[in-house]
């Protein structure tokens, strides 16, 4: 199936917004209905990340501009796919091993840390994409959305870099890094609806 560059970009935008919306839904289920199985949300995200990586890489290759932004989204999707994959396949087996043998508890903790490390790295790349596309949006006349996207992108880069460098209990709480990544995804999506990557 052949997709035009414009249509590909629109699909990427919808995917980014869908991924962002899934985060508050997951949090709401955790707070309101903790007994509900929320793994289907992770599986949903995993599938979207696979498709997002492919479409974003395609957009980066064929783009007349914004190639850096599209490639950053593609790599972010792959890193977040790794984070989700570790969560789905490794968290519980390693947790069981840690419970059975206290000497191996740190191994389970390290798997979780690797997942979040990959997640924060993905958010840095989303921040980079937000800066690239937000700047382009500002230059095209969308000053409010463009500037907001650029600012949030810069904050996502800074916040997630600090979390990666200094850990969950460092200068920036881990949820701040996650929140900036989610907000960057929404704003990137909004920018994509109005930019023309084929110009």
PDB file of C-alpha atoms in Angstrom:
ATOM      1  CA  UNK A   1       0.000   0.000   0.000  1.00  0.00           C
ATOM      2  CA  UNK A   2       1.418   3.368  -1.032  1.00  0.00           C
ATOM      3  CA  UNK A   3       0.834   6.316   1.268  1.00  0.00           C
ATOM      4  CA  UNK A   4       1.494   9.927   0.392  1.00  0.00           C
ATOM      5  CA  UNK A   5       3.834  11.826   2.673  1.00  0.00           C
ATOM      6  CA  UNK A   6       0.986  14.030   3.860  1.00  0.00           C
ATOM      7  CA  UNK A   7      -1.224  11.072   4.755  1.00  0.00           C
ATOM      8  CA  UNK A   8       1.655   9.313   6.509  1.00  0.00           C
ATOM      9  CA  UNK A   9       2.270  12.388   8.655  1.00  0.00           C
ATOM     10  CA  UNK A  10      -1.406  12.590   9.602  1.00  0.00           C
ATOM     11  CA  UNK A  11      -1.395   8.919  10.686  1.00  0.00           C
ATOM     12  CA  UNK A  12       1.725   9.554  12.774  1.00  0.00           C
ATOM     13  CA  UNK A  13      -0.061  12.488  14.411  1.00  0.00           C
ATOM     14  CA  UNK A  14      -3.083  10.359  15.314  1.00  0.00           C
ATOM     15  CA  UNK A  15      -0.815   7.652  16.740  1.00  0.00           C
ATOM     16  CA  UNK A  16       1.088  10.106  18.926  1.00  0.00           C
ATOM     17  CA  UNK A  17      -2.125  11.552  20.309  1.00  0.00           C
ATOM     18  CA  UNK A  18      -3.573   8.066  20.897  1.00  0.00           C
ATOM     19  CA  UNK A  19      -0.439   7.078  22.837  1.00  0.00           C
ATOM     20  CA  UNK A  20      -0.646  10.254  24.893  1.00  0.00           C
ATOM     21  CA  UNK A  21      -4.331   9.671  25.709  1.00  0.00           C
ATOM     22  CA  UNK A  22      -3.568   6.115  26.838  1.00  0.00           C
ATOM     23  CA  UNK A  23      -1.390   7.417  29.685  1.00  0.00           C
ATOM     24  CA  UNK A  24      -4.113   9.185  31.733  1.00  0.00           C
ATOM     25  CA  UNK A  25      -6.458   6.263  31.049  1.00  0.00           C
ATOM     26  CA  UNK A  26      -3.886   3.859  32.485  1.00  0.00           C
ATOM     27  CA  UNK A  27      -3.352   6.134  35.502  1.00  0.00           C
ATOM     28  CA  UNK A  28      -7.103   6.498  36.070  1.00  0.00           C
ATOM     29  CA  UNK A  29      -7.575   2.728  36.006  1.00  0.00           C
ATOM     30  CA  UNK A  30      -4.691   2.323  38.461  1.00  0.00           C
ATOM     31  CA  UNK A  31      -6.264   4.819  40.877  1.00  0.00           C
ATOM     32  CA  UNK A  32      -9.958   4.003  40.465  1.00  0.00           C
ATOM     33  CA  UNK A  33      -9.968   0.311  39.581  1.00  0.00           C
ATOM     34  CA  UNK A  34      -6.615  -1.209  40.607  1.00  0.00           C
ATOM     35  CA  UNK A  35      -7.981  -4.753  40.231  1.00  0.00           C
ATOM     36  CA  UNK A  36      -8.626  -4.256  36.508  1.00  0.00           C
ATOM     37  CA  UNK A  37      -6.006  -5.845  34.268  1.00  0.00           C
ATOM     38  CA  UNK A  38      -4.155  -2.943  32.681  1.00  0.00           C
ATOM     39  CA  UNK A  39      -1.680  -4.975  30.640  1.00  0.00           C
ATOM     40  CA  UNK A  40      -3.899  -4.601  27.584  1.00  0.00           C
ATOM     41  CA  UNK A  41      -2.900  -0.909  27.631  1.00  0.00           C
ATOM     42  CA  UNK A  42       0.774  -1.882  27.406  1.00  0.00           C
ATOM     43  CA  UNK A  43       0.024  -4.309  24.576  1.00  0.00           C
ATOM     44  CA  UNK A  44      -1.918  -1.612  22.741  1.00  0.00           C
ATOM     45  CA  UNK A  45       1.010   0.777  23.113  1.00  0.00           C
ATOM     46  CA  UNK A  46       3.473  -1.879  21.929  1.00  0.00           C
ATOM     47  CA  UNK A  47       1.560  -2.389  18.673  1.00  0.00           C
ATOM     48  CA  UNK A  48       1.299   1.363  18.088  1.00  0.00           C
ATOM     49  CA  UNK A  49       5.023   1.812  18.746  1.00  0.00           C
ATOM     50  CA  UNK A  50       5.884  -0.804  16.106  1.00  0.00           C
ATOM     51  CA  UNK A  51       3.741   0.913  13.479  1.00  0.00           C
ATOM     52  CA  UNK A  52       4.855   4.384  14.568  1.00  0.00           C
ATOM     53  CA  UNK A  53       8.511   3.440  14.136  1.00  0.00           C
ATOM     54  CA  UNK A  54       7.925   2.161  10.597  1.00  0.00           C
ATOM     55  CA  UNK A  55       5.827   5.127   9.468  1.00  0.00           C
ATOM     56  CA  UNK A  56       8.114   7.718  11.045  1.00  0.00           C
ATOM     57  CA  UNK A  57      11.192   6.199   9.453  1.00  0.00           C
ATOM     58  CA  UNK A  58       9.402   6.194   6.104  1.00  0.00           C
ATOM     59  CA  UNK A  59       8.501   9.854   6.602  1.00  0.00           C
ATOM     60  CA  UNK A  60      12.097  10.690   7.552  1.00  0.00           C
ATOM     61  CA  UNK A  61      13.481   9.048   4.422  1.00  0.00           C
ATOM     62  CA  UNK A  62      11.091  10.735   2.000  1.00  0.00           C
ATOM     63  CA  UNK A  63      10.738  14.090   3.779  1.00  0.00           C
ATOM     64  CA  UNK A  64      11.841  17.257   2.014  1.00  0.00           C
ATOM     65  CA  UNK A  65      12.138  18.790   5.470  1.00  0.00           C
ATOM     66  CA  UNK A  66      11.726  17.803   9.144  1.00  0.00           C
ATOM     67  CA  UNK A  67      13.750  14.592   8.587  1.00  0.00           C
ATOM     68  CA  UNK A  68      15.405  15.044  11.989  1.00  0.00           C
ATOM     69  CA  UNK A  69      12.020  15.294  13.688  1.00  0.00           C
ATOM     70  CA  UNK A  70      10.630  12.201  11.996  1.00  0.00           C
ATOM     71  CA  UNK A  71      13.753  10.121  12.658  1.00  0.00           C
ATOM     72  CA  UNK A  72      13.667  11.188  16.321  1.00  0.00           C
ATOM     73  CA  UNK A  73      10.062   9.962  16.564  1.00  0.00           C
ATOM     74  CA  UNK A  74      11.006   6.649  14.936  1.00  0.00           C
ATOM     75  CA  UNK A  75      13.875   6.041  17.360  1.00  0.00           C
ATOM     76  CA  UNK A  76      11.717   7.146  20.297  1.00  0.00           C
ATOM     77  CA  UNK A  77       9.100   4.572  19.289  1.00  0.00           C
ATOM     78  CA  UNK A  78      11.721   1.810  19.232  1.00  0.00           C
ATOM     79  CA  UNK A  79      13.101   2.781  22.647  1.00  0.00           C
ATOM     80  CA  UNK A  80       9.614   2.915  24.134  1.00  0.00           C
ATOM     81  CA  UNK A  81       8.805  -0.430  22.519  1.00  0.00           C
ATOM     82  CA  UNK A  82      11.814  -1.839  24.372  1.00  0.00           C
ATOM     83  CA  UNK A  83      10.563  -0.298  27.624  1.00  0.00           C
ATOM     84  CA  UNK A  84       7.086  -1.775  27.190  1.00  0.00           C
ATOM     85  CA  UNK A  85       8.497  -5.117  26.056  1.00  0.00           C
ATOM     86  CA  UNK A  86      10.624  -5.384  29.183  1.00  0.00           C
ATOM     87  CA  UNK A  87       7.582  -4.584  31.272  1.00  0.00           C
ATOM     88  CA  UNK A  88       5.394  -7.188  29.601  1.00  0.00           C
ATOM     89  CA  UNK A  89       7.934 -10.022  29.476  1.00  0.00           C
ATOM     90  CA  UNK A  90      10.478  -9.463  32.264  1.00  0.00           C
ATOM     91  CA  UNK A  91       9.000  -7.572  35.227  1.00  0.00           C
ATOM     92  CA  UNK A  92       7.015 -10.431  36.737  1.00  0.00           C
ATOM     93  CA  UNK A  93       9.501 -13.289  36.174  1.00  0.00           C
ATOM     94  CA  UNK A  94      12.336 -11.278  37.701  1.00  0.00           C
ATOM     95  CA  UNK A  95      10.094 -10.083  40.542  1.00  0.00           C
ATOM     96  CA  UNK A  96       9.273 -13.717  41.340  1.00  0.00           C
ATOM     97  CA  UNK A  97      12.971 -14.595  41.336  1.00  0.00           C
ATOM     98  CA  UNK A  98      13.692 -11.674  43.655  1.00  0.00           C
ATOM     99  CA  UNK A  99      10.965 -12.770  46.060  1.00  0.00           C
ATOM    100  CA  UNK A 100      12.241 -16.339  46.072  1.00  0.00           C
ATOM    101  CA  UNK A 101      15.859 -15.306  46.589  1.00  0.00           C
ATOM    102  CA  UNK A 102      16.561 -12.018  48.354  1.00  0.00           C
ATOM    103  CA  UNK A 103      20.108 -12.012  46.968  1.00  0.00           C
ATOM    104  CA  UNK A 104      18.663 -11.588  43.478  1.00  0.00           C
ATOM    105  CA  UNK A 105      16.260  -8.775  44.350  1.00  0.00           C
ATOM    106  CA  UNK A 106      18.589  -6.180  42.851  1.00  0.00           C
ATOM    107  CA  UNK A 107      18.469  -8.023  39.543  1.00  0.00           C
ATOM    108  CA  UNK A 108      14.704  -7.455  39.372  1.00  0.00           C
ATOM    109  CA  UNK A 109      15.231  -3.799  40.241  1.00  0.00           C
ATOM    110  CA  UNK A 110      17.801  -3.447  37.471  1.00  0.00           C
ATOM    111  CA  UNK A 111      15.336  -4.735  34.862  1.00  0.00           C
ATOM    112  CA  UNK A 112      12.797  -2.110  35.911  1.00  0.00           C
ATOM    113  CA  UNK A 113      15.522   0.540  35.850  1.00  0.00           C
ATOM    114  CA  UNK A 114      16.527  -0.459  32.312  1.00  0.00           C
ATOM    115  CA  UNK A 115      12.916  -0.171  31.184  1.00  0.00           C
ATOM    116  CA  UNK A 116      12.587   3.333  32.577  1.00  0.00           C
ATOM    117  CA  UNK A 117      16.013   4.299  31.228  1.00  0.00           C
ATOM    118  CA  UNK A 118      14.831   3.358  27.740  1.00  0.00           C
ATOM    119  CA  UNK A 119      11.521   5.167  28.349  1.00  0.00           C
ATOM    120  CA  UNK A 120      13.290   8.386  29.360  1.00  0.00           C
ATOM    121  CA  UNK A 121      15.640   8.147  26.385  1.00  0.00           C
ATOM    122  CA  UNK A 122      12.573   7.899  24.154  1.00  0.00           C
ATOM    123  CA  UNK A 123      11.148  11.020  25.779  1.00  0.00           C
ATOM    124  CA  UNK A 124      14.358  12.928  25.052  1.00  0.00           C
ATOM    125  CA  UNK A 125      13.936  12.069  21.390  1.00  0.00           C
ATOM    126  CA  UNK A 126      10.278  13.116  21.471  1.00  0.00           C
ATOM    127  CA  UNK A 127      11.465  16.385  22.978  1.00  0.00           C
ATOM    128  CA  UNK A 128      13.874  16.813  20.078  1.00  0.00           C
ATOM    129  CA  UNK A 129      11.067  16.143  17.587  1.00  0.00           C
ATOM    130  CA  UNK A 130       8.911  18.702  19.393  1.00  0.00           C
ATOM    131  CA  UNK A 131      11.633  21.349  19.128  1.00  0.00           C
ATOM    132  CA  UNK A 132      12.102  20.660  15.396  1.00  0.00           C
ATOM    133  CA  UNK A 133       8.401  20.646  14.512  1.00  0.00           C
ATOM    134  CA  UNK A 134       7.440  23.378  16.972  1.00  0.00           C
ATOM    135  CA  UNK A 135      10.040  25.700  15.488  1.00  0.00           C
ATOM    136  CA  UNK A 136       8.749  24.918  11.994  1.00  0.00           C
ATOM    137  CA  UNK A 137       5.180  25.598  13.120  1.00  0.00           C
ATOM    138  CA  UNK A 138       6.200  28.948  14.623  1.00  0.00           C
ATOM    139  CA  UNK A 139       7.913  29.997  11.406  1.00  0.00           C
ATOM    140  CA  UNK A 140       4.798  29.029   9.445  1.00  0.00           C
ATOM    141  CA  UNK A 141       2.666  31.379  11.494  1.00  0.00           C
ATOM    142  CA  UNK A 142       1.321  29.095  14.242  1.00  0.00           C
ATOM    143  CA  UNK A 143       3.013  31.049  16.984  1.00  0.00           C
ATOM    144  CA  UNK A 144       1.067  29.831  20.042  1.00  0.00           C
ATOM    145  CA  UNK A 145       1.067  26.096  19.320  1.00  0.00           C
ATOM    146  CA  UNK A 146       4.516  26.268  17.759  1.00  0.00           C
ATOM    147  CA  UNK A 147       6.113  28.064  20.683  1.00  0.00           C
ATOM    148  CA  UNK A 148       4.352  25.847  23.215  1.00  0.00           C
ATOM    149  CA  UNK A 149       5.597  22.752  21.370  1.00  0.00           C
ATOM    150  CA  UNK A 150       9.155  24.069  21.245  1.00  0.00           C
ATOM    151  CA  UNK A 151       9.173  24.978  24.944  1.00  0.00           C
ATOM    152  CA  UNK A 152       7.665  21.674  26.045  1.00  0.00           C
ATOM    153  CA  UNK A 153      10.120  19.832  23.800  1.00  0.00           C
ATOM    154  CA  UNK A 154      13.063  21.593  25.434  1.00  0.00           C
ATOM    155  CA  UNK A 155      11.651  20.806  28.886  1.00  0.00           C
ATOM    156  CA  UNK A 156      11.209  17.149  27.921  1.00  0.00           C
ATOM    157  CA  UNK A 157      14.835  16.943  26.808  1.00  0.00           C
ATOM    158  CA  UNK A 158      16.072  18.558  30.029  1.00  0.00           C
ATOM    159  CA  UNK A 159      13.793  16.707  32.447  1.00  0.00           C
ATOM    160  CA  UNK A 160      14.362  13.253  30.986  1.00  0.00           C
ATOM    161  CA  UNK A 161      18.108  13.823  30.621  1.00  0.00           C
ATOM    162  CA  UNK A 162      18.283  14.677  34.325  1.00  0.00           C
ATOM    163  CA  UNK A 163      16.285  11.570  35.244  1.00  0.00           C
ATOM    164  CA  UNK A 164      18.612   9.407  33.138  1.00  0.00           C
ATOM    165  CA  UNK A 165      21.717  11.008  34.621  1.00  0.00           C
ATOM    166  CA  UNK A 166      20.724  11.132  38.289  1.00  0.00           C
ATOM    167  CA  UNK A 167      18.074   8.425  38.653  1.00  0.00           C
ATOM    168  CA  UNK A 168      14.469   8.389  39.823  1.00  0.00           C
ATOM    169  CA  UNK A 169      15.212  10.212  43.071  1.00  0.00           C
ATOM    170  CA  UNK A 170      17.425  12.861  41.516  1.00  0.00           C
ATOM    171  CA  UNK A 171      16.842  16.565  40.962  1.00  0.00           C
ATOM    172  CA  UNK A 172      13.817  15.912  38.733  1.00  0.00           C
ATOM    173  CA  UNK A 173      11.147  13.395  39.842  1.00  0.00           C
ATOM    174  CA  UNK A 174      10.601  10.662  37.263  1.00  0.00           C
ATOM    175  CA  UNK A 175       6.887  11.522  36.713  1.00  0.00           C
ATOM    176  CA  UNK A 176       7.922  14.995  35.509  1.00  0.00           C
ATOM    177  CA  UNK A 177       9.964  13.413  32.728  1.00  0.00           C
ATOM    178  CA  UNK A 178       7.035  11.202  31.781  1.00  0.00           C
ATOM    179  CA  UNK A 179       4.550  14.078  31.816  1.00  0.00           C
ATOM    180  CA  UNK A 180       6.691  16.241  29.548  1.00  0.00           C
ATOM    181  CA  UNK A 181       7.002  13.347  27.094  1.00  0.00           C
ATOM    182  CA  UNK A 182       3.226  12.856  27.021  1.00  0.00           C
ATOM    183  CA  UNK A 183       2.566  16.562  26.514  1.00  0.00           C
ATOM    184  CA  UNK A 184       5.222  16.730  23.802  1.00  0.00           C
ATOM    185  CA  UNK A 185       3.485  13.882  21.967  1.00  0.00           C
ATOM    186  CA  UNK A 186       0.167  15.737  21.945  1.00  0.00           C
ATOM    187  CA  UNK A 187       1.717  18.984  20.750  1.00  0.00           C
ATOM    188  CA  UNK A 188       3.769  17.251  18.044  1.00  0.00           C
ATOM    189  CA  UNK A 189       0.550  15.684  16.804  1.00  0.00           C
ATOM    190  CA  UNK A 190      -1.189  19.064  16.699  1.00  0.00           C
ATOM    191  CA  UNK A 191       1.715  20.585  14.785  1.00  0.00           C
ATOM    192  CA  UNK A 192       1.653  17.757  12.255  1.00  0.00           C
ATOM    193  CA  UNK A 193      -1.952  18.464  11.335  1.00  0.00           C
ATOM    194  CA  UNK A 194      -1.005  21.856   9.963  1.00  0.00           C
ATOM    195  CA  UNK A 195       2.545  21.558   8.574  1.00  0.00           C
ATOM    196  CA  UNK A 196       3.197  20.537   5.009  1.00  0.00           C
ATOM    197  CA  UNK A 197       6.144  18.093   4.896  1.00  0.00           C
ATOM    198  CA  UNK A 198       6.071  18.020   1.093  1.00  0.00           C
ATOM    199  CA  UNK A 199       6.902  21.690   0.614  1.00  0.00           C
TER     200      UNK A 199
END
